[in-house]
Amino acid sequence: MLFGKLKRSGGRVSLQTKFLLAFAVLLLIVMGSFGIYVNQVVVRPLRETTENEMRQTAAKIGDQLNLYVDGQNQLSQRILSSQDIFALMPSGDYANLSVEGLSRNRRLREIMFQSIGPSMNIEDVAIYDLRGTLLTTFIGSAGNPPSLVPFLEASGRRASWNENGYDLYRPAAERVFFVRAIINQNGKVFGYMAIQLQQGMLERSAASGGSGGEVYVLDADRQVIYASSGSEQRKMPELMPADARTDGVYLSGEGSYVAYSRSDETGWTTYTVTPKRVVLGPVHSVTTISMLLIASLFLFSAAYIYFSARNFLLPIRRLRSQILRINYSNMDTKVETPSTNNELLQLNDAFQGLLERLQVSIEREKLAVQEEAVARNSALQAQIAPHFIHNTLYLISIAAQEGKNAVVTEMCKNLSDSLRYIVSSPYQHVSLTQELEHAKDYLALLRHHYEDDLRWTVDEDPAFDGIRLPRLVIQPFVENCIEHAFREADTPWMIEVRVKLYNGLWALEIRDNGDGFDPDTIQDILGRIRAAEASGEWEREAGAENAGKTGGTVIGGMGIVNTVRRLQLMYKNRLFFNMYNHTDGGGGAAIQIIASLTEDFY
């Protein structure tokens, strides 16, 4: 197929053909590497792990048998811990049928019962004299050898007997005895003790490894101590003696894996014989599955390469053309003719150009939003100043009509200071300290009109200089108290302006002791603020209030929404506004504004 394409193209190799050839070679390399990887990383470690588990199984069986034999050693030592047993052992007269012999045997059984107790994991305990003749037994079960002469004749060749004073004796199948010399602290031998081991305990210890094969236990003289159930009916395999190492695994002549572990404590060697098919079964399964997986992956990849290489480049060309046409209306865009063999590079360049154009659009949008916010703030700010001037001039005219020339002079001076504050950079933010000073100037103008009927307190603190606000935020709320809060309230009238700083926030509260808000008015005002904030129709709400269409929502002819909106334009979503009726000092209305001190919210 590939050579046919080369022939039809006149010797020129297209990008599609290059891609197909490169991918095919890469696939062959990957498949070969995968096969080597499976053999080195999966199959070989799995075989080593299986062999190691066999060694551990043999060692575990040997440890269990050692524990059981060690228990019999401790049992024999408990029996010999009684000093009476040495006095009861016969020295010359070995007759068991005499009254003295029967009494002695009964006393020996009592000593064994005191040491063993009713619970035991053995078949029986027998005591023999120096000649190896049976004197008495603990239970009297069948199987106790009537004489230990064969064992005593061969015991001198046993290393365990010479070193430890005890050894294992197996006179017949399924009969294993733990034989110990009855010897005092001075090394004098009085007789012998033979503990008959339970075959079930030996089988249980051998089965603890769970190897699933045959188990053999041989002593240092290569004598069988234990053979697993059913193995003696069959011919025992040739078991290699343990070398310098204490454990190992080898393949026997019968084709079985033999794991062995030699105990330094007893000198016994435990062998586990497992058929080769059982040991290598998981390894063969992994190998077969890996080969099937490689073959399936190769066939699938060959089909995938063919169809993918044929159809891969066409969508890229179409996508590149679409990206290049996105901003054709922009006459500054330069369109270059791409090379026919660099489709992927051209796609990357097209995406890069698209990102650059999107970045320019985003910057323009951000600038437009910022300019819109400044324009809205300027428009809302412009609505406040004329209203304040109108109310102040109205108060001056009343004082002039009453002939209070000194008052008119002072009020004109205060008005001049207020106008200077309003018209000097009217759309720039000011500090909270400046806003509080302007509110005090406004209250000073009102003092000449209301005299002692109006009282007010304004918090002052140098820390307020760091709080920024739009101009004329506090004065309209103070004016609202004057015009609407005290219509039916008794004098003196109180206005409090409180400011608190805590945890990176500032809180402004303006309260009076007047008539308070009507509950429906509170719900209506807060609802309009939330609705206007959600819809963005702040100017429409402000215009409606200016026209007198919102009833109780006016503040000196201007709207609450207007003031809150100017704060929102500055603080975004880091501003909290609330209005409620308080119960302190007889009640009244309160306005609460809480905002963040962090400057990056401006």
Coordinates of C-alpha atoms in Angstrom, one line a residue:
M1 CA 0.0 0.0 0.0
L2 CA 2.8 2.4 1.0
F3 CA 4.9 1.6 -2.0
G4 CA 1.9 2.1 -4.3
K5 CA 1.4 5.6 -2.9
L6 CA 5.0 6.4 -3.5
K7 CA 4.8 5.2 -7.1
R8 CA 1.6 7.2 -7.8
S9 CA 3.2 10.4 -6.3
G10 CA 6.1 10.2 -8.7
G11 CA 8.7 9.6 -6.0
R12 CA 7.7 12.5 -3.8
V13 CA 6.8 11.5 -0.3
S14 CA 3.8 13.4 1.2
L15 CA 3.4 14.2 4.8
Q16 CA 0.7 11.6 5.2
T17 CA 3.0 8.9 3.8
K18 CA 5.8 10.0 6.1
F19 CA 3.6 9.9 9.0
L20 CA 2.3 6.4 8.1
L21 CA 5.9 5.0 7.7
A22 CA 7.2 6.7 10.9
F23 CA 4.2 5.4 12.9
A24 CA 4.6 1.9 11.6
V25 CA 8.3 1.7 12.6
L26 CA 7.5 3.2 16.0
L27 CA 4.8 0.6 16.5
L28 CA 7.2 -2.2 15.8
I29 CA 9.7 -0.8 18.2
V30 CA 7.1 -0.4 20.9
M31 CA 5.8 -4.0 20.4
G32 CA 9.3 -5.4 20.6
S33 CA 10.1 -3.3 23.7
F34 CA 6.8 -4.4 25.3
G35 CA 7.7 -8.1 24.8
I36 CA 11.1 -7.6 26.4
Y37 CA 9.5 -5.5 29.2
V38 CA 7.0 -8.3 30.0
N39 CA 9.7 -10.9 30.2
Q40 CA 12.1 -8.8 32.3
V41 CA 9.7 -6.9 34.5
V42 CA 6.8 -9.3 34.8
V43 CA 7.6 -12.9 34.0
R44 CA 11.1 -13.1 35.7
P45 CA 10.1 -11.3 38.9
L46 CA 7.0 -13.4 39.1
R47 CA 9.1 -16.6 38.9
E48 CA 11.5 -15.2 41.5
T49 CA 8.5 -14.2 43.7
T50 CA 7.0 -17.7 43.5
E51 CA 10.3 -19.3 44.4
N52 CA 10.8 -17.0 47.3
E53 CA 7.3 -17.8 48.6
M54 CA 8.2 -21.5 48.4
R55 CA 11.3 -20.9 50.6
Q56 CA 9.2 -18.9 53.0
T57 CA 6.7 -21.7 53.2
A58 CA 9.3 -24.3 54.0
A59 CA 10.8 -21.9 56.7
K60 CA 7.4 -21.3 58.2
I61 CA 6.7 -25.1 58.5
G62 CA 10.1 -25.6 60.1
D63 CA 9.4 -22.8 62.6
Q64 CA 6.0 -24.3 63.5
L65 CA 7.6 -27.7 64.1
N66 CA 10.3 -26.1 66.1
L67 CA 7.7 -24.4 68.3
Y68 CA 5.9 -27.7 68.9
V69 CA 9.1 -29.5 69.8
D70 CA 10.2 -26.7 72.0
G71 CA 6.9 -27.0 73.8
Q72 CA 7.7 -30.6 74.6
N73 CA 11.2 -29.6 75.8
Q74 CA 9.6 -27.2 78.2
L75 CA 7.1 -29.9 79.3
S76 CA 9.9 -32.4 80.0
Q77 CA 11.8 -29.7 82.0
R78 CA 8.6 -29.1 84.1
I79 CA 8.4 -32.8 84.9
L80 CA 12.1 -33.0 85.8
S81 CA 11.8 -29.9 88.0
S82 CA 10.4 -32.1 90.8
Q83 CA 13.3 -33.5 92.8
D84 CA 11.2 -36.5 93.9
I85 CA 11.5 -38.0 90.4
F86 CA 15.2 -38.7 90.9
A87 CA 14.6 -40.4 94.3
L88 CA 11.9 -42.6 92.8
M89 CA 14.0 -43.9 89.9
P90 CA 15.2 -47.5 90.6
S91 CA 18.9 -48.1 91.0
G92 CA 19.2 -51.9 91.2
D93 CA 15.8 -53.6 91.6
Y94 CA 13.9 -53.2 88.4
A95 CA 10.9 -55.4 89.3
N96 CA 7.6 -53.6 88.6
L97 CA 5.3 -56.2 90.1
S98 CA 6.4 -55.7 93.7
V99 CA 4.4 -53.5 96.1
E100 CA 7.4 -51.1 96.1
G101 CA 7.4 -51.0 92.3
L102 CA 3.7 -50.3 92.0
S103 CA 3.8 -47.6 94.6
R104 CA 6.8 -46.0 92.8
N105 CA 5.0 -46.0 89.5
R106 CA 1.9 -44.5 91.0
R107 CA 4.0 -41.7 92.5
L108 CA 5.7 -41.1 89.2
R109 CA 2.3 -40.7 87.5
E110 CA 1.3 -38.2 90.1
I111 CA 4.4 -36.1 89.4
M112 CA 3.6 -36.2 85.7
F113 CA 0.0 -35.2 86.3
Q114 CA 1.1 -32.2 88.5
S115 CA 3.4 -31.0 85.8
I116 CA 1.3 -31.7 82.7
G117 CA -2.3 -31.1 84.0
P118 CA -5.5 -32.2 82.3
S119 CA -4.9 -30.2 79.1
M120 CA -2.1 -31.4 76.7
N121 CA -1.1 -31.6 73.1
I122 CA 0.7 -35.0 73.3
E123 CA -0.3 -38.6 73.1
D124 CA 1.5 -39.9 76.2
V125 CA 4.5 -39.7 78.4
A126 CA 6.6 -42.8 79.3
I127 CA 9.5 -43.2 81.8
Y128 CA 12.2 -45.8 81.3
D129 CA 15.0 -47.0 83.5
L130 CA 18.7 -46.9 82.7
R131 CA 18.5 -50.1 80.7
G132 CA 15.7 -48.6 78.5
T133 CA 13.0 -50.8 80.0
L134 CA 9.5 -49.2 80.3
L135 CA 8.6 -48.4 84.0
T136 CA 5.3 -46.5 83.7
T137 CA 3.3 -44.2 81.4
F138 CA 1.1 -41.2 82.1
I139 CA -2.0 -42.4 80.2
G140 CA -1.0 -45.9 79.0
S141 CA -2.0 -45.3 75.4
A142 CA -0.9 -47.8 72.7
G143 CA 2.2 -47.2 70.7
N144 CA 4.8 -46.6 73.5
P145 CA 7.9 -48.6 72.7
P146 CA 8.5 -51.3 75.4
S147 CA 12.2 -50.6 75.2
L148 CA 14.5 -47.8 74.2
V149 CA 17.5 -50.0 73.5
P150 CA 17.5 -49.5 69.7
F151 CA 17.4 -45.7 70.2
L152 CA 20.1 -45.8 72.9
E153 CA 22.4 -47.8 70.8
A154 CA 22.1 -45.2 68.0
S155 CA 21.9 -42.1 70.1
G156 CA 25.6 -41.7 70.5
R157 CA 25.8 -40.8 66.7
R158 CA 23.2 -38.1 67.0
A159 CA 24.4 -34.5 67.3
S160 CA 21.3 -33.2 68.9
W161 CA 21.4 -35.9 71.7
N162 CA 25.0 -35.1 72.5
E163 CA 24.5 -31.3 72.5
N164 CA 21.0 -30.9 74.0
G165 CA 20.4 -34.1 75.9
Y166 CA 17.2 -34.8 73.8
D167 CA 16.4 -36.1 70.3
L168 CA 13.5 -37.3 68.1
Y169 CA 12.8 -41.0 67.8
R170 CA 10.6 -42.5 65.1
P171 CA 10.4 -46.3 65.5
A172 CA 7.3 -46.7 63.2
A173 CA 5.1 -44.8 60.8
E174 CA 3.0 -42.1 62.5
R175 CA 4.9 -42.6 65.8
V176 CA 7.4 -39.8 66.8
F177 CA 8.8 -39.6 70.3
F178 CA 10.7 -36.8 72.1
V179 CA 13.3 -38.6 74.2
R180 CA 15.1 -36.9 77.1
A181 CA 17.5 -38.3 79.6
I182 CA 16.5 -38.0 83.3
I183 CA 19.6 -36.3 84.6
N184 CA 20.3 -34.2 87.6
Q185 CA 22.4 -31.1 88.0
N186 CA 25.5 -33.2 88.7
G187 CA 25.2 -34.9 85.3
K188 CA 24.0 -38.3 86.8
V189 CA 21.6 -40.1 84.5
F190 CA 18.7 -41.9 86.3
G191 CA 16.7 -43.0 83.3
Y192 CA 14.9 -41.7 80.2
M193 CA 11.6 -40.0 79.4
A194 CA 9.8 -40.4 76.1
I195 CA 7.0 -38.0 75.1
Q196 CA 4.8 -39.4 72.3
L197 CA 4.0 -36.5 69.9
Q198 CA 0.5 -36.1 68.5
Q199 CA 0.4 -36.8 64.8
G200 CA -2.4 -34.3 64.4
M201 CA -0.2 -31.5 65.8
L202 CA 2.6 -32.4 63.4
E203 CA 0.2 -32.4 60.5
R204 CA -1.2 -29.0 61.7
S205 CA 2.2 -27.5 61.9
A206 CA 3.1 -28.8 58.4
A207 CA -0.2 -27.6 57.0
S208 CA 0.4 -24.0 58.3
G209 CA 2.4 -23.2 55.2
G210 CA -0.4 -24.0 52.8
S211 CA 2.0 -25.0 50.0
G212 CA -0.4 -27.5 48.4
G213 CA 2.5 -30.0 47.9
E214 CA 4.1 -32.8 50.0
V215 CA 6.1 -32.0 53.1
Y216 CA 9.0 -34.0 54.5
V217 CA 11.0 -33.3 57.7
L218 CA 14.4 -35.0 58.0
D219 CA 16.8 -34.9 60.9
A220 CA 20.6 -34.4 60.7
D221 CA 21.1 -38.1 59.9
R222 CA 18.7 -37.9 57.0
Q223 CA 16.1 -39.9 59.0
V224 CA 12.5 -39.1 58.3
I225 CA 10.9 -37.3 61.3
Y226 CA 7.6 -36.4 59.5
A227 CA 6.1 -37.1 56.1
S228 CA 2.8 -35.5 54.9
S229 CA -0.3 -37.6 54.7
G230 CA -0.3 -40.1 51.8
S231 CA 3.3 -39.4 50.9
E232 CA 4.6 -42.6 52.4
Q233 CA 2.4 -44.7 50.1
R234 CA 4.3 -43.2 47.3
K235 CA 8.0 -43.3 46.7
M236 CA 9.7 -40.5 48.5
P237 CA 11.7 -38.3 46.0
E238 CA 15.4 -37.9 46.2
L239 CA 16.0 -34.9 48.5
M240 CA 19.3 -33.1 48.3
P241 CA 20.9 -32.4 51.6
A242 CA 21.0 -28.7 52.7
D243 CA 24.2 -27.0 51.7
A244 CA 25.9 -24.2 53.5
R245 CA 22.8 -22.0 53.1
T246 CA 19.9 -22.6 55.4
D247 CA 17.3 -22.5 52.6
G248 CA 17.0 -22.8 48.8
V249 CA 15.0 -24.0 45.8
Y250 CA 15.9 -26.5 43.1
L251 CA 14.3 -28.6 40.4
S252 CA 14.3 -32.3 41.1
G253 CA 14.8 -35.1 38.6
E254 CA 11.0 -35.8 38.7
G255 CA 10.3 -32.3 37.4
S256 CA 9.1 -30.9 40.7
Y257 CA 10.2 -27.8 42.6
V258 CA 11.7 -28.6 46.0
A259 CA 12.1 -25.9 48.6
Y260 CA 14.1 -26.6 51.7
S261 CA 14.8 -24.8 55.0
R262 CA 17.2 -26.1 57.7
S263 CA 16.7 -25.2 61.4
D264 CA 19.8 -24.2 63.3
E265 CA 18.0 -25.0 66.5
T266 CA 17.1 -28.6 65.9
G267 CA 19.2 -29.5 62.9
W268 CA 16.1 -30.6 61.0
T269 CA 15.5 -29.8 57.3
T270 CA 12.0 -29.2 56.0
Y271 CA 11.3 -30.0 52.4
T272 CA 8.2 -28.9 50.4
V273 CA 7.8 -30.7 47.0
T274 CA 5.5 -28.9 44.6
P275 CA 4.8 -30.0 41.0
K276 CA 6.3 -27.8 38.3
R277 CA 2.9 -27.1 36.7
V278 CA 1.6 -25.7 40.0
V279 CA 4.6 -23.4 40.5
L280 CA 4.8 -22.1 36.9
G281 CA 1.1 -21.9 36.3
P282 CA 0.8 -18.2 37.1
V283 CA 4.0 -17.5 35.1
H284 CA 2.6 -19.3 32.0
S285 CA -0.7 -17.5 32.4
V286 CA 0.9 -14.1 32.4
T287 CA 3.1 -15.0 29.4
T288 CA 0.1 -16.3 27.4
I289 CA -2.0 -13.2 28.2
S290 CA 0.9 -10.9 27.4
M291 CA 1.5 -12.5 24.0
L292 CA -2.3 -12.4 23.2
L293 CA -2.3 -8.7 24.3
I294 CA 0.7 -7.9 22.1
A295 CA -0.9 -9.6 19.1
S296 CA -4.2 -7.9 19.6
L297 CA -2.6 -4.5 20.1
F298 CA -0.5 -5.0 16.9
L299 CA -3.5 -5.8 14.8
F300 CA -5.6 -3.0 16.2
S301 CA -2.8 -0.5 15.9
A302 CA -2.2 -1.5 12.3
A303 CA -5.8 -0.8 11.4
Y304 CA -5.8 2.4 13.4
I305 CA -2.7 3.7 11.7
Y306 CA -4.1 3.1 8.3
F307 CA -7.4 4.9 8.8
S308 CA -6.0 7.6 11.1
A309 CA -3.2 8.5 8.8
R310 CA -5.5 8.8 5.8
N311 CA -8.0 11.1 7.6
F312 CA -5.8 13.0 10.1
L313 CA -4.6 15.9 8.0
L314 CA -7.9 16.9 6.4
P315 CA -9.6 18.1 9.6
I316 CA -6.4 20.1 10.5
R317 CA -6.5 22.0 7.2
R318 CA -10.2 22.8 7.6
L319 CA -9.7 24.0 11.2
R320 CA -6.7 26.2 10.1
S321 CA -8.8 27.8 7.4
Q322 CA -11.7 28.5 9.8
I323 CA -9.3 30.1 12.4
L324 CA -7.7 32.3 9.7
R325 CA -11.2 33.5 8.6
I326 CA -12.3 34.5 12.1
N327 CA -10.9 38.1 11.9
Y328 CA -10.8 38.7 8.1
S329 CA -12.8 41.9 8.7
N330 CA -9.8 43.4 10.4
M331 CA -7.8 44.9 7.6
D332 CA -4.6 45.0 9.7
T333 CA -4.4 41.2 9.8
K334 CA -1.6 39.8 7.6
V335 CA -2.4 36.5 5.8
E336 CA 0.5 34.6 4.6
T337 CA 0.5 31.6 2.3
P338 CA 1.5 28.6 4.4
S339 CA 3.9 25.8 3.4
T340 CA 2.3 22.6 2.3
N341 CA 4.3 20.4 4.7
N342 CA 3.9 22.4 7.9
E343 CA 0.2 21.9 8.8
L344 CA 0.7 21.5 12.5
L345 CA 3.0 24.5 12.7
Q346 CA 0.5 26.6 10.8
L347 CA -2.3 25.5 13.1
N348 CA -0.2 26.6 16.1
D349 CA 0.5 30.0 14.4
A350 CA -3.2 30.4 13.7
F351 CA -4.1 29.7 17.3
Q352 CA -1.5 32.1 18.5
G353 CA -2.8 34.9 16.3
L354 CA -6.3 34.2 17.5
L355 CA -5.2 34.5 21.1
E356 CA -3.5 37.8 20.4
R357 CA -6.6 39.2 18.8
L358 CA -8.7 38.0 21.7
Q359 CA -6.4 39.7 24.2
V360 CA -6.7 43.0 22.3
S361 CA -10.5 42.7 22.4
I362 CA -10.5 41.9 26.2
E363 CA -8.3 45.0 26.9
R364 CA -10.7 47.2 24.9
E365 CA -13.7 45.8 26.7
K366 CA -12.1 46.4 30.1
L367 CA -11.3 50.0 29.2
A368 CA -14.8 50.5 28.0
V369 CA -16.3 49.1 31.2
Q370 CA -14.0 51.4 33.3
E371 CA -14.9 54.5 31.3
E372 CA -18.6 53.6 31.6
A373 CA -18.3 53.3 35.4
V374 CA -16.6 56.7 35.6
A375 CA -19.3 58.3 33.4
R376 CA -22.1 56.8 35.6
N377 CA -20.4 58.0 38.8
S378 CA -20.0 61.5 37.3
A379 CA -23.6 61.7 36.3
L380 CA -24.9 60.5 39.7
Q381 CA -22.5 62.9 41.5
A382 CA -23.7 65.8 39.4
Q383 CA -27.3 65.3 40.6
I384 CA -26.3 65.9 44.3
A385 CA -24.5 69.3 44.2
P386 CA -27.3 71.5 42.7
H387 CA -29.8 70.1 45.2
F388 CA -27.6 70.8 48.2
I389 CA -27.0 74.4 47.0
H390 CA -30.7 74.9 46.6
N391 CA -31.6 73.9 50.1
T392 CA -28.8 75.9 51.6
L393 CA -29.8 79.1 49.8
Y394 CA -33.4 78.5 51.0
L395 CA -32.2 78.5 54.6
I396 CA -30.1 81.7 54.0
S397 CA -33.2 83.5 52.5
I398 CA -35.2 82.6 55.6
A399 CA -32.6 84.1 57.9
A400 CA -32.4 87.2 55.7
Q401 CA -36.2 87.7 55.9
E402 CA -35.9 87.4 59.7
G403 CA -33.2 90.2 59.8
K404 CA -30.5 88.0 61.1
N405 CA -27.6 89.7 59.3
A406 CA -24.9 88.1 61.4
V407 CA -26.4 84.7 60.8
V408 CA -26.7 85.3 57.1
T409 CA -23.0 86.3 57.0
E410 CA -21.9 83.2 58.8
M411 CA -24.1 81.0 56.7
C412 CA -22.7 82.5 53.6
K413 CA -19.2 81.8 54.8
N414 CA -20.2 78.1 55.6
L415 CA -21.8 77.9 52.2
S416 CA -18.7 79.2 50.6
D417 CA -16.6 76.5 52.3
S418 CA -19.1 73.8 51.2
L419 CA -19.1 75.0 47.6
R420 CA -15.3 75.0 47.6
Y421 CA -15.5 71.3 48.8
I422 CA -18.0 70.4 46.2
V423 CA -16.6 72.0 43.1
S424 CA -12.9 71.3 43.7
S425 CA -12.3 68.0 41.7
P426 CA -16.0 67.1 42.2
Y427 CA -15.6 63.6 40.7
Q428 CA -12.6 62.5 42.6
H429 CA -12.8 60.3 45.8
V430 CA -12.3 61.9 49.2
S431 CA -11.4 60.6 52.6
L432 CA -14.0 59.8 55.2
T433 CA -12.6 62.6 57.4
Q434 CA -13.4 65.2 54.7
E435 CA -16.9 63.8 54.3
L436 CA -17.5 64.1 58.1
E437 CA -16.1 67.7 58.1
H438 CA -18.5 68.6 55.3
A439 CA -21.4 67.0 57.2
K440 CA -20.5 69.1 60.3
D441 CA -20.4 72.3 58.1
Y442 CA -23.9 71.4 56.9
L443 CA -25.2 70.9 60.4
A444 CA -23.6 74.2 61.4
L445 CA -25.7 75.9 58.8
L446 CA -28.8 74.2 60.2
R447 CA -28.0 75.3 63.7
H448 CA -28.8 78.9 62.9
H449 CA -32.3 77.8 61.9
Y450 CA -33.2 75.2 64.5
E451 CA -31.1 76.6 67.3
D452 CA -31.3 74.3 70.5
D453 CA -33.9 72.0 69.0
L454 CA -31.2 70.2 67.0
R455 CA -28.3 68.4 68.6
W456 CA -25.7 66.2 66.8
T457 CA -22.5 64.2 67.4
V458 CA -19.9 63.1 64.7
D459 CA -17.1 60.7 65.4
E460 CA -13.6 61.9 64.7
D461 CA -10.4 59.8 64.4
P462 CA -7.1 60.3 62.4
A463 CA -7.5 56.7 61.2
F464 CA -10.5 57.8 59.1
D465 CA -8.1 59.5 56.6
G466 CA -7.4 56.1 55.0
I467 CA -11.1 55.4 54.1
R468 CA -12.1 56.6 50.6
L469 CA -15.6 57.7 49.5
P470 CA -17.4 59.5 46.7
R471 CA -18.2 63.1 47.6
L472 CA -21.5 64.0 49.3
V473 CA -22.4 60.5 50.7
I474 CA -23.0 61.4 54.3
Q475 CA -24.6 64.8 53.9
P476 CA -27.7 63.6 52.0
F477 CA -28.5 61.0 54.7
V478 CA -28.1 63.8 57.4
E479 CA -30.4 66.0 55.3
N480 CA -33.0 63.2 55.2
C481 CA -33.1 63.1 59.0
I482 CA -33.8 66.9 59.0
E483 CA -36.6 66.8 56.4
H484 CA -38.4 63.6 57.2
A485 CA -37.4 62.1 60.6
F486 CA -38.6 64.9 63.0
R487 CA -42.0 65.9 61.6
E488 CA -43.9 64.5 64.6
A489 CA -41.0 63.9 67.0
D490 CA -40.5 65.9 70.2
T491 CA -37.4 68.0 70.7
P492 CA -34.5 68.0 71.1
W493 CA -33.8 66.2 67.9
M494 CA -30.6 64.0 67.9
I495 CA -28.4 63.0 64.9
E496 CA -25.5 60.6 65.5
V497 CA -22.8 59.7 62.9
R498 CA -20.8 56.8 64.2
V499 CA -17.7 55.1 62.5
K500 CA -16.0 51.9 63.5
L501 CA -12.9 50.1 62.2
Y502 CA -12.4 46.4 62.7
N503 CA -10.8 43.4 60.9
G504 CA -10.1 45.2 57.7
L505 CA -13.6 46.7 57.4
W506 CA -15.1 50.1 58.2
A507 CA -18.7 50.6 59.3
L508 CA -20.6 53.9 59.1
E509 CA -23.9 54.3 60.9
I510 CA -26.2 57.4 60.8
R511 CA -29.1 57.4 63.2
D512 CA -31.7 59.8 64.7
N513 CA -34.4 59.8 67.4
G514 CA -37.2 60.7 65.1
D515 CA -40.3 58.9 63.9
G516 CA -38.4 56.0 62.2
F517 CA -39.1 54.2 58.9
D518 CA -42.4 52.7 58.0
P519 CA -41.8 48.8 57.5
D520 CA -43.3 48.9 54.0
T521 CA -40.9 51.8 53.1
I522 CA -37.8 49.7 54.3
Q523 CA -38.9 46.7 52.2
D524 CA -39.6 49.0 49.2
I525 CA -36.3 50.8 49.3
L526 CA -34.1 47.7 49.9
G527 CA -36.1 45.9 47.1
R528 CA -35.5 48.7 44.7
I529 CA -31.8 48.7 45.5
R530 CA -31.5 44.9 44.9
A531 CA -33.6 45.0 41.7
A532 CA -31.6 48.0 40.3
E533 CA -28.3 46.3 41.2
A534 CA -29.4 43.1 39.4
S535 CA -30.7 44.8 36.3
G536 CA -28.1 47.6 36.1
E537 CA -30.9 50.2 35.7
W538 CA -29.5 52.6 38.3
E539 CA -30.1 55.8 36.3
R540 CA -33.7 54.9 35.7
E541 CA -34.4 54.4 39.4
A542 CA -32.6 57.7 40.3
G543 CA -34.5 59.6 37.6
A544 CA -37.8 58.2 38.9
E545 CA -37.1 59.3 42.5
N546 CA -36.0 62.8 41.2
A547 CA -39.4 63.1 39.6
G548 CA -41.1 62.3 43.0
K549 CA -42.5 58.9 41.9
T550 CA -41.1 56.9 44.8
G551 CA -42.9 58.5 47.6
G552 CA -41.1 57.7 50.9
T553 CA -37.8 56.8 49.3
V554 CA -36.6 60.4 48.7
I555 CA -33.7 62.0 50.6
G556 CA -33.9 65.7 50.3
G557 CA -35.3 65.4 46.7
M558 CA -32.6 62.9 45.7
G559 CA -32.8 59.1 45.8
I560 CA -31.3 56.5 48.2
V561 CA -30.5 54.4 45.1
N562 CA -28.4 57.3 43.8
T563 CA -26.2 57.4 46.9
V564 CA -25.9 53.6 47.2
R565 CA -25.1 53.3 43.5
R566 CA -22.2 55.7 43.8
L567 CA -20.8 53.6 46.6
Q568 CA -21.4 50.4 44.6
L569 CA -19.5 51.8 41.6
M570 CA -16.5 52.4 43.9
Y571 CA -16.6 49.2 46.0
K572 CA -18.2 46.7 43.6
N573 CA -19.5 43.7 45.5
R574 CA -17.5 44.5 48.7
L575 CA -20.2 46.8 50.1
F576 CA -23.1 46.1 52.5
F577 CA -26.0 48.6 52.9
N578 CA -28.9 48.3 55.4
M579 CA -31.6 50.5 56.9
Y580 CA -33.7 49.7 60.0
N581 CA -35.5 51.2 63.0
H582 CA -33.5 51.0 66.3
T583 CA -34.8 51.1 69.9
D584 CA -32.0 53.0 71.6
G585 CA -33.0 56.2 73.4
G586 CA -36.6 56.0 72.5
G587 CA -36.2 54.7 68.9
G588 CA -35.6 56.2 65.5
A589 CA -34.2 55.4 62.1
A590 CA -30.7 54.1 61.2
I591 CA -28.7 53.8 58.0
Q592 CA -25.7 51.3 58.0
I593 CA -22.9 51.1 55.5
I594 CA -20.1 48.5 55.8
A595 CA -17.3 48.1 53.3
S596 CA -13.7 46.7 52.9
L597 CA -10.6 48.7 53.5
T598 CA -8.6 46.9 50.8
E599 CA -7.6 49.3 48.1
D600 CA -7.6 46.8 45.2
F601 CA -11.4 46.9 45.3
Y602 CA -11.5 50.5 44.2

